Coordinates of C-alpha atoms in Angstrom, one line a residue:
Chain A
M1 CA 61.0 72.4 87.5
T2 CA 60.9 73.5 91.2
T3 CA 60.9 77.1 91.9
F4 CA 61.2 78.9 95.2
K5 CA 59.7 82.6 95.6
C6 CA 61.7 85.2 97.5
H7 CA 61.7 89.0 98.0
V8 CA 62.7 90.9 95.0
G9 CA 66.6 91.2 95.0
I10 CA 69.8 93.0 93.6
G11 CA 71.7 92.2 90.3
P12 CA 71.4 90.1 87.1
T13 CA 69.7 86.7 86.5
V14 CA 72.3 84.1 86.7
T15 CA 72.7 80.2 86.7
G16 CA 75.2 78.1 88.6
E17 CA 76.1 75.4 91.1
A18 CA 74.8 75.6 94.8
L19 CA 77.2 75.6 97.7
V20 CA 75.0 75.4 100.9
A21 CA 75.6 75.6 104.6
D22 CA 73.3 76.3 107.4
D23 CA 75.8 79.0 108.6
N24 CA 76.3 82.6 108.3
F25 CA 78.6 84.9 106.1
S26 CA 80.9 87.8 106.4
A27 CA 83.6 88.4 103.7
R28 CA 85.9 89.9 106.4
Y29 CA 85.6 87.2 109.2
D30 CA 85.2 84.3 106.9
L31 CA 87.1 84.2 103.7
D32 CA 90.8 84.1 102.1
R33 CA 89.9 86.5 99.3
K34 CA 93.0 86.0 97.6
K35 CA 92.6 82.3 97.4
G36 CA 88.9 82.4 97.0
L37 CA 88.3 80.2 99.9
F38 CA 86.4 79.8 103.3
S39 CA 89.4 80.4 105.8
R40 CA 87.5 80.6 109.1
P41 CA 88.2 77.1 110.7
Q42 CA 84.8 77.2 112.5
H43 CA 82.8 77.8 109.4
K44 CA 80.9 74.9 108.0
L45 CA 82.2 75.7 104.4
Y46 CA 86.0 75.8 105.8
G47 CA 88.5 75.1 103.0
K48 CA 85.8 75.3 100.1
S49 CA 86.2 77.2 97.0
Y50 CA 83.3 79.9 96.6
K51 CA 84.6 80.9 93.1
D52 CA 81.6 81.1 90.7
K53 CA 79.4 79.0 93.2
I54 CA 75.8 80.3 94.2
L55 CA 76.1 80.3 97.9
V56 CA 73.1 79.5 100.0
L57 CA 73.5 80.5 103.6
N58 CA 71.4 81.6 106.6
T59 CA 72.2 85.4 107.2
A60 CA 75.0 88.0 107.4
K61 CA 77.2 88.5 110.4
G62 CA 79.8 91.0 111.6
G63 CA 80.7 94.1 110.1
V64 CA 80.5 96.8 107.2
A65 CA 83.7 95.6 105.2
T66 CA 81.6 93.2 103.1
A67 CA 80.0 96.2 101.4
W68 CA 83.5 97.0 99.8
M69 CA 84.7 93.7 99.6
L70 CA 82.1 92.2 97.0
Y71 CA 83.1 94.8 94.6
E72 CA 86.8 94.3 95.1
M73 CA 86.5 90.5 94.8
K74 CA 84.2 91.0 91.5
S75 CA 86.9 93.2 90.1
R76 CA 89.3 90.0 90.1
A77 CA 86.8 87.7 89.2
I78 CA 87.2 85.4 92.5
V79 CA 83.7 86.0 93.8
P80 CA 80.5 83.9 94.2
R81 CA 77.9 84.1 91.3
A82 CA 75.3 84.8 93.6
I83 CA 74.4 84.7 97.3
L84 CA 71.1 83.5 98.7
F85 CA 70.0 84.1 102.3
N86 CA 67.3 83.2 104.4
Q87 CA 67.5 87.1 105.6
A88 CA 70.3 89.3 104.4
N89 CA 71.4 92.3 106.4
T90 CA 71.7 95.8 105.1
I91 CA 75.6 95.6 104.4
L92 CA 75.2 92.4 102.0
M93 CA 72.4 94.2 100.0
Q94 CA 74.5 97.3 99.7
G95 CA 77.6 95.5 98.7
A96 CA 75.6 93.5 96.0
A97 CA 74.3 96.9 95.0
L98 CA 77.6 98.3 94.2
A99 CA 79.1 95.1 92.8
D100 CA 76.2 94.4 90.8
L101 CA 76.1 90.8 92.3
T102 CA 72.9 88.8 92.3
M103 CA 71.5 88.5 95.9
C104 CA 67.9 87.4 97.2
D105 CA 66.4 86.6 100.5
Q106 CA 63.3 86.0 102.4
F107 CA 62.1 82.8 100.9
V108 CA 58.4 82.0 101.3
D109 CA 58.8 78.3 101.4
G110 CA 61.0 78.1 104.4
D111 CA 64.6 77.8 105.4
I112 CA 66.4 78.0 102.0
T113 CA 69.7 76.1 103.4
T114 CA 67.5 72.9 103.9
L115 CA 65.4 73.4 100.4
I116 CA 68.7 73.4 98.2
S117 CA 71.5 70.9 98.4
T118 CA 75.1 71.6 97.5
G119 CA 75.8 70.8 93.8
Q120 CA 72.4 71.3 92.4
Q121 CA 72.1 73.9 89.5
L122 CA 70.3 76.9 90.0
E123 CA 69.0 79.9 88.1
V124 CA 68.3 83.0 90.3
N125 CA 65.8 85.7 88.7
P126 CA 66.1 88.8 91.5
V127 CA 64.1 91.0 89.3
K128 CA 61.2 88.4 89.7
G129 CA 62.3 87.1 93.0
I130 CA 62.4 83.4 91.8
V131 CA 65.0 80.7 92.0
T132 CA 64.7 77.8 90.0
L133 CA 66.2 74.2 90.5
L134 CA 67.4 73.2 87.0
Q135 CA 67.9 69.8 88.1
N136 CA 66.4 67.6 90.8
Chain B
M1 CA 60.1 104.3 96.1
N2 CA 58.5 107.7 96.4
L3 CA 61.1 110.2 95.3
T4 CA 61.2 114.1 95.7
T5 CA 61.6 116.3 92.4
E6 CA 65.1 116.8 93.5
E7 CA 65.9 113.0 93.9
K8 CA 64.1 112.5 90.5
A9 CA 66.4 114.9 88.9
M10 CA 69.5 113.1 90.7
L11 CA 68.4 110.0 89.3
N12 CA 67.9 111.4 85.8
G13 CA 71.4 112.4 85.8
D14 CA 70.6 116.1 85.9
L15 CA 72.8 116.9 88.9
G16 CA 75.7 115.2 87.7
E17 CA 76.9 111.5 87.5
P18 CA 78.2 111.3 91.1
L19 CA 74.8 112.2 92.4
R20 CA 72.9 109.8 89.6
W21 CA 75.3 106.9 91.1
A22 CA 74.6 107.7 94.4
I23 CA 70.9 107.9 94.5
D24 CA 70.7 105.0 91.9
H25 CA 72.5 102.8 94.7
Q26 CA 70.2 104.2 97.2
V27 CA 67.0 103.2 95.3
K28 CA 68.2 99.8 94.7
V29 CA 69.0 99.0 98.3
G30 CA 65.7 100.8 99.5
T31 CA 63.8 98.6 97.1
A32 CA 65.4 95.4 98.5
F33 CA 64.5 96.7 101.9
D34 CA 60.8 98.0 100.9
A35 CA 61.7 101.5 101.7
I36 CA 59.0 103.9 100.9
D37 CA 61.0 106.9 100.7
M38 CA 64.3 108.8 101.8
V39 CA 65.2 110.3 105.0
P40 CA 67.6 113.3 105.5
V41 CA 70.7 112.6 107.5
S42 CA 72.6 114.9 109.4
Q43 CA 76.1 113.0 109.3
S44 CA 77.6 110.3 107.4
H45 CA 80.5 108.0 108.4
M46 CA 82.5 105.9 105.9
M47 CA 84.5 102.9 106.5
V48 CA 87.0 103.1 103.8
D49 CA 90.2 101.2 104.9
P50 CA 92.3 99.9 101.7
E51 CA 92.3 96.4 102.7
S52 CA 88.6 96.3 102.3
V53 CA 88.3 98.8 99.3
G54 CA 91.2 97.3 97.5
E55 CA 92.6 98.9 94.0
A56 CA 89.1 98.7 92.4
G57 CA 87.5 100.6 95.2
V58 CA 90.0 103.2 95.1
A59 CA 89.7 103.5 91.4
F60 CA 85.9 104.0 92.1
L61 CA 86.4 106.6 94.6
E62 CA 89.1 108.3 92.5
N63 CA 86.6 108.4 89.3
L64 CA 83.7 109.9 91.6
A65 CA 86.3 112.8 92.7
N66 CA 87.4 113.2 89.2
Q67 CA 83.6 113.5 88.1
G68 CA 83.2 116.5 90.6
A69 CA 81.6 114.6 93.5
R70 CA 81.3 116.8 96.5
V71 CA 79.6 115.7 100.0
R72 CA 76.5 117.8 101.1
I73 CA 76.5 117.0 104.9
P74 CA 79.5 116.6 107.2
M75 CA 81.1 113.2 106.5
I76 CA 83.7 111.6 108.4
T77 CA 85.9 108.5 108.3
D78 CA 86.5 105.1 110.0
P79 CA 90.0 104.0 110.8
R80 CA 92.6 103.9 108.0
G81 CA 94.6 100.8 106.9
V82 CA 97.9 102.3 107.5
D83 CA 99.4 104.6 110.0
L84 CA 101.4 106.6 107.4
S85 CA 104.0 107.5 110.1
Y86 CA 104.6 104.0 111.0
Y87 CA 104.2 101.0 108.7
G88 CA 107.4 99.6 107.6
P89 CA 108.3 98.2 110.8
L90 CA 105.0 96.3 111.0
G91 CA 105.6 94.6 107.5
Q92 CA 103.4 96.8 105.6
T93 CA 104.3 97.9 102.0
E94 CA 104.8 100.7 100.0
Q95 CA 101.9 99.4 97.7
M96 CA 99.6 99.4 101.1
A97 CA 100.6 102.8 101.9
D98 CA 100.2 104.3 98.3
L99 CA 96.8 102.7 98.1
D100 CA 96.0 104.4 101.5
R101 CA 97.3 107.6 100.2
R102 CA 95.2 107.3 96.8
T103 CA 92.0 106.7 99.3
I104 CA 93.0 109.8 101.3
A105 CA 93.5 112.1 98.5
A106 CA 90.2 111.0 96.6
C107 CA 88.2 111.4 99.8
E108 CA 89.6 114.8 100.5
R109 CA 88.7 116.0 97.0
M110 CA 85.1 115.1 97.7
G111 CA 85.1 117.3 100.9
I112 CA 85.4 114.2 103.3
L113 CA 86.8 115.0 106.7
M114 CA 89.5 112.3 107.3
T115 CA 88.8 111.8 111.0
D116 CA 90.0 108.1 110.8
T117 CA 88.1 107.1 114.0
C118 CA 85.6 104.5 115.1
I119 CA 84.8 106.4 118.4
N120 CA 83.5 109.6 116.9
Y121 CA 80.5 109.3 119.3
Q122 CA 83.5 109.9 122.1
T123 CA 85.6 112.5 120.1
I124 CA 83.9 114.2 117.3
M125 CA 80.2 114.9 117.2
P126 CA 77.8 112.5 118.9
P127 CA 74.6 112.2 117.4
V128 CA 71.4 113.1 119.4
F129 CA 68.1 111.3 120.3
G130 CA 66.0 110.9 117.1
D131 CA 69.1 112.1 114.8
H132 CA 68.9 110.1 111.5
V133 CA 72.5 109.5 110.5
A134 CA 74.3 107.1 107.9
F135 CA 77.1 105.6 109.8
G136 CA 79.5 102.8 109.1
D137 CA 81.4 100.8 111.5
T138 CA 79.2 98.4 113.3
G139 CA 80.6 99.6 116.8
V140 CA 79.6 103.2 116.0
V141 CA 76.1 102.3 114.7
I142 CA 75.2 100.0 117.7
Y143 CA 76.4 102.7 120.0
S144 CA 74.6 105.5 118.2
N145 CA 71.4 103.7 118.2
S146 CA 71.4 102.2 121.4
V147 CA 73.2 104.8 123.9
C148 CA 72.5 108.0 121.8
G149 CA 68.9 107.2 120.6
A150 CA 70.1 108.1 117.1
R151 CA 68.7 106.2 114.0
S152 CA 71.4 104.4 111.4
N153 CA 71.4 101.2 109.7
F154 CA 74.8 99.6 109.2
E155 CA 76.1 101.7 106.3
G156 CA 78.9 100.0 104.5
G157 CA 81.3 102.4 102.6
P158 CA 79.4 102.6 99.4
S159 CA 76.2 103.5 101.0
A160 CA 77.8 105.9 103.7
L161 CA 79.3 107.8 100.7
A162 CA 76.0 107.7 98.8
A163 CA 74.4 109.4 101.9
G164 CA 77.2 111.9 102.2
L165 CA 76.6 113.0 98.5
T166 CA 72.8 113.0 98.5
G167 CA 72.4 114.2 102.2
R168 CA 69.7 111.5 102.5
T169 CA 69.4 107.4 102.9
P170 CA 66.6 105.0 102.2
R171 CA 63.9 104.9 105.1
Y172 CA 64.2 101.3 106.3
G173 CA 65.4 99.1 109.0
L174 CA 66.4 101.2 112.2
H175 CA 65.2 104.6 110.8
L176 CA 61.5 103.0 111.6
D177 CA 59.8 102.7 114.9
R178 CA 58.7 99.2 114.2
H179 CA 62.4 97.7 113.7
R180 CA 63.5 99.4 117.1
K181 CA 61.1 97.6 119.4
A182 CA 62.8 94.5 121.6
T183 CA 62.5 90.9 119.9
R184 CA 64.7 89.2 122.6
R185 CA 64.6 89.8 126.4
F186 CA 67.8 88.9 128.4
S187 CA 68.5 89.3 132.3
I188 CA 71.6 89.1 134.0
N189 CA 71.9 88.8 137.9
E190 CA 75.5 89.9 137.9
M191 CA 77.0 93.3 136.7
P192 CA 80.2 92.8 134.5
E193 CA 83.3 94.6 135.8
T194 CA 86.1 94.9 133.5
L195 CA 85.9 96.3 129.9
T196 CA 86.3 92.6 128.6
D197 CA 83.7 91.6 130.9
W198 CA 81.2 93.8 129.1
G199 CA 82.6 92.5 125.7
V200 CA 82.2 89.0 126.8
L201 CA 78.3 89.9 127.7
G202 CA 78.2 91.6 124.5
A203 CA 79.4 88.8 122.5
T204 CA 77.1 86.3 124.3
I205 CA 73.9 88.1 123.8
G206 CA 75.3 88.8 119.9
K207 CA 75.5 85.2 119.4
L208 CA 72.3 84.3 121.0
S209 CA 70.4 87.2 119.0
G210 CA 72.3 86.3 115.7
S211 CA 70.7 88.5 113.3
Y212 CA 70.7 92.0 112.3
W213 CA 66.8 92.0 112.6
E214 CA 66.7 91.0 116.3
V215 CA 66.8 93.8 118.8
P216 CA 67.7 92.5 122.5
V217 CA 66.9 94.4 125.6
I218 CA 68.7 93.4 128.8
E219 CA 67.4 93.8 132.3
G220 CA 69.5 93.6 135.6
I221 CA 71.9 96.5 134.8
T222 CA 71.8 98.4 138.4
T223 CA 74.0 101.2 137.6
A224 CA 74.7 103.1 134.5
P225 CA 77.8 101.8 132.8
T226 CA 80.5 104.2 131.6
S227 CA 80.6 105.1 127.7
D228 CA 83.8 102.8 127.4
K229 CA 82.0 99.7 128.9
L230 CA 78.9 100.2 126.7
K231 CA 81.4 100.9 123.7
H232 CA 83.1 97.5 124.1
M233 CA 79.7 95.7 124.8
G234 CA 78.1 97.1 122.0
A235 CA 81.2 96.4 119.6
A236 CA 81.2 92.8 120.6
M237 CA 77.4 92.6 120.2
A238 CA 77.5 93.9 116.7
S239 CA 80.4 91.8 115.7
F240 CA 79.1 88.3 117.2
G241 CA 75.6 88.8 116.1
S242 CA 75.5 91.6 113.4
T243 CA 73.2 93.3 115.9
P244 CA 72.7 97.1 115.4
L245 CA 70.7 98.2 118.5
F246 CA 70.4 97.0 122.1
H247 CA 68.3 98.5 124.8
L248 CA 69.2 98.4 128.7
T249 CA 66.1 99.0 131.0
G250 CA 66.5 102.2 133.0
V251 CA 69.9 103.1 131.0
T252 CA 69.3 103.6 127.5
P253 CA 67.0 106.5 126.2
E254 CA 64.4 104.3 124.6
A255 CA 64.0 101.8 127.4
G256 CA 62.8 103.8 130.6
S257 CA 61.1 100.4 131.3
I258 CA 60.7 97.2 129.5
A259 CA 57.2 98.3 128.2
C260 CA 58.7 101.3 126.4
V261 CA 60.3 98.9 124.1
G262 CA 57.5 96.4 123.9
G263 CA 59.4 93.7 125.8
E264 CA 57.2 92.8 128.6
K265 CA 55.6 89.8 126.8
L266 CA 58.9 88.3 125.8
A267 CA 60.1 85.4 127.4
I268 CA 63.1 86.0 129.7
E269 CA 66.5 84.5 128.8
T270 CA 68.8 84.6 131.7
I271 CA 72.4 85.2 130.9
T272 CA 74.4 82.9 133.6
P273 CA 77.9 82.9 134.6
Y274 CA 78.3 79.6 132.7
D275 CA 77.2 81.3 129.5
L276 CA 79.9 83.9 129.9
L277 CA 82.3 81.3 130.6
K278 CA 81.6 79.3 127.4
T279 CA 82.1 82.4 125.3
R280 CA 85.4 83.3 126.9
S281 CA 86.7 79.6 126.9
N282 CA 86.9 79.8 123.2
Y283 CA 89.9 82.3 123.5
G284 CA 92.7 81.3 125.1
S285 CA 94.3 79.6 128.4
P286 CA 97.0 80.4 131.0
G287 CA 100.1 79.1 129.8
D288 CA 99.4 79.7 126.0
P289 CA 102.1 81.4 124.2
V290 CA 101.8 85.1 123.2
D291 CA 103.1 86.5 119.8
V292 CA 101.7 89.9 119.9
V293 CA 99.3 91.8 122.4
V294 CA 96.8 94.2 120.8
F295 CA 94.6 97.1 122.3
A296 CA 92.2 98.0 119.7
A297 CA 88.7 97.4 118.2
P298 CA 87.4 100.0 119.2
Q299 CA 90.2 102.5 119.2
L300 CA 91.3 103.6 122.8
S301 CA 89.5 106.6 124.4
L302 CA 91.8 108.9 126.4
I303 CA 90.5 107.1 129.7
E304 CA 91.4 103.9 128.6
M305 CA 95.0 105.4 127.2
S306 CA 95.3 106.8 130.7
D307 CA 94.6 103.2 132.4
L308 CA 96.7 101.6 130.1
A309 CA 99.6 103.8 130.7
A310 CA 99.4 103.2 134.3
L311 CA 99.6 99.7 134.0
C312 CA 102.9 100.1 131.7
V313 CA 104.8 101.9 134.6
N314 CA 107.9 100.0 135.1
K315 CA 107.0 97.2 132.9
N316 CA 109.4 95.8 130.2
F317 CA 107.5 93.9 127.4
T318 CA 109.0 90.6 126.1
V319 CA 106.5 90.4 123.2
P320 CA 105.3 93.4 120.7
V321 CA 102.4 95.2 122.1
I322 CA 100.5 97.5 119.7
V323 CA 97.9 100.2 120.9
C324 CA 95.5 101.8 118.4
T325 CA 93.9 105.1 119.2
S326 CA 92.3 108.0 117.3
P327 CA 93.9 110.9 115.8
Q328 CA 91.7 113.3 118.2
V329 CA 93.0 111.2 121.3
Y330 CA 96.6 110.7 120.3
P331 CA 97.7 114.3 120.7
D332 CA 96.1 114.7 124.3
A333 CA 97.7 111.3 125.2
T334 CA 101.3 112.6 123.8
R335 CA 100.8 115.7 125.8
M336 CA 99.8 113.8 128.9
K337 CA 102.9 111.5 128.7
L338 CA 100.6 108.4 128.3
V339 CA 102.2 107.4 124.8
S340 CA 105.8 107.9 126.1
T341 CA 104.9 106.0 129.2
M342 CA 103.6 103.1 127.1
E343 CA 106.4 103.2 124.7
E344 CA 109.0 103.1 127.1
A345 CA 107.6 99.8 128.4
G346 CA 108.0 98.5 124.7
A347 CA 104.6 99.2 123.4
K348 CA 104.0 101.2 120.0
V349 CA 101.0 103.3 119.8
L350 CA 99.5 103.8 116.3
Q351 CA 97.0 106.7 115.5
G352 CA 94.3 106.4 113.1
T353 CA 94.3 102.8 112.5
C354 CA 92.6 99.7 114.1
F355 CA 94.7 96.5 114.1
Y356 CA 91.8 94.3 112.1
N357 CA 91.7 96.5 109.3
Q358 CA 95.5 96.9 108.8
Y359 CA 96.0 94.0 106.5
A360 CA 96.0 91.7 109.5
R361 CA 96.9 88.7 107.5
E362 CA 99.6 90.2 106.0
I363 CA 101.4 91.7 108.9
G364 CA 100.8 88.5 110.9
E365 CA 102.7 86.7 108.2
A366 CA 105.5 89.3 108.0
N367 CA 105.9 89.0 111.7
G368 CA 105.2 85.3 112.6
W369 CA 102.4 86.5 114.5
T370 CA 99.7 83.5 115.4
H371 CA 98.9 83.9 118.9
L372 CA 97.4 87.3 119.5
L373 CA 96.1 88.3 122.9
S374 CA 93.6 91.2 123.4
N375 CA 91.2 92.7 125.8
S376 CA 88.7 93.2 122.9
A377 CA 86.1 90.8 122.5
K378 CA 85.3 92.1 119.0
I379 CA 88.9 91.6 117.8
V380 CA 89.3 88.1 119.0
N381 CA 85.9 87.4 117.1
I382 CA 87.2 88.8 113.8
L383 CA 90.9 87.5 113.6
G384 CA 90.3 83.7 113.7
G385 CA 89.5 84.2 110.0
Y386 CA 92.8 85.9 109.3
G387 CA 94.9 82.9 110.4
Y388 CA 95.4 83.8 114.0
K389 CA 94.7 81.9 117.1
P390 CA 93.1 84.8 119.1
A391 CA 92.9 84.9 123.0
L392 CA 91.0 87.1 125.3
A393 CA 91.9 88.5 128.8
S394 CA 91.6 91.8 130.7
M395 CA 93.6 94.7 130.3
E396 CA 95.8 94.0 133.3
H397 CA 96.4 90.4 132.3
C398 CA 97.2 91.3 128.8
I399 CA 100.0 93.8 130.2
D400 CA 101.1 91.0 132.5
S401 CA 101.2 88.5 129.9
A402 CA 103.3 90.9 127.6
V403 CA 105.9 90.9 130.2
A404 CA 105.9 86.9 130.8
G405 CA 105.4 86.2 127.0
E406 CA 102.7 83.8 127.9
I407 CA 98.7 84.1 129.0
I408 CA 99.2 84.2 132.7

């Protein structure tokens, strides 16, 4: 099975289906958190549901609100199962720590948004810093 | 991470559950960013508006307060989501107000000072050069890092709270010299004029930088801009780029010269008038309808309130105009009749809130507001995701458009 090495992250080991875009992320700027959809028209995942998906994106953007929002989203179970970034910012990691949401970044093999495709099944192990493609 | 004896006691739960949670949170975050140890901080500033925090977050805060949590350092707050003296007319519900009241009560029990402001660097206690702080609100962080020379990462609400409780934060990112050096070098040939022009410059550079870990240095600023101009530039840069620090050669304290910030070997990227026009062109055109005009993000300083009030004299607005300022500025603005001047023209001045964190989607739907006009580059960037079609214009043009009911 193909594996990708990344920095040690936050949260439990999870499996799920990838939803990938070469775009950035903010829960405040980009999401309709009630409906569980990307709501910003300019976002490459506009209209897509993020519930239970493993989001694979470039980096974080915008403000600090996401740090609370991930916890609130998880409390309602309308939340991604994990988020992988080429590079996270401080807010996203802080939010993941509060919500116990799985998050990893800094992949040694290159741009993770080109190495993983939407629909692929993944296992994310943040303690070891390894993402495994469960099917090619 | 290397922890002191006291920090190990916190982590072990010897000093109570709130401190165990706080230091555990900080160790998790610090480990993700390769922090070697903690650094003491002099202040903390928490974003805790109820739309972001939600029912789950408020319950979390109440639980900490019930467990006896108490902050160790001065800790202040970002704007609230509800102006409790004026929320029904905006379409905000009792449920929203109650969530805000519960948040305030929990924070006060922990000893947090409810300043409710994103311009604390203009009104409360600006950090000083080299001061390690734990600030939330990206506009506060970028101003404090860049203009004051203080040292803070973007600290989301939970992390700012953890820092308030432990009096420290993991030493990573902007606390370290190596992350404060310039990585992108921009040049401008023409000084921006209005606050909006400064915001557009910040937005353009933020978009080009595009990452928390990029540090732009800007050359070509020929005279020192005002605090309000740098406030708008920084807030927009942080919003568009997640940028926490910029340098202006000859202006900001770490950039006496380009060499001081290690930028002399970076390729120069010139920001042209076309680049600025391209940023601006995404946000409205003359003749577009206007449903609501908003002055916020960041909250208005007393000087902005004065300028805005002067523009409101003898005006009669045909669309709602909302002005957000801090609870520190509001009494002065009232005493100086700036608030009454604005409200006589038809505006509403809110205190302690900022429009975008006031349940912007819900109040937009309740009032039928889609076409929003503002002089803030930051707010037009945020509100696209909240169902608005935001437009950008200078303060003067916003006022004239509020009279005309369309962008002039």
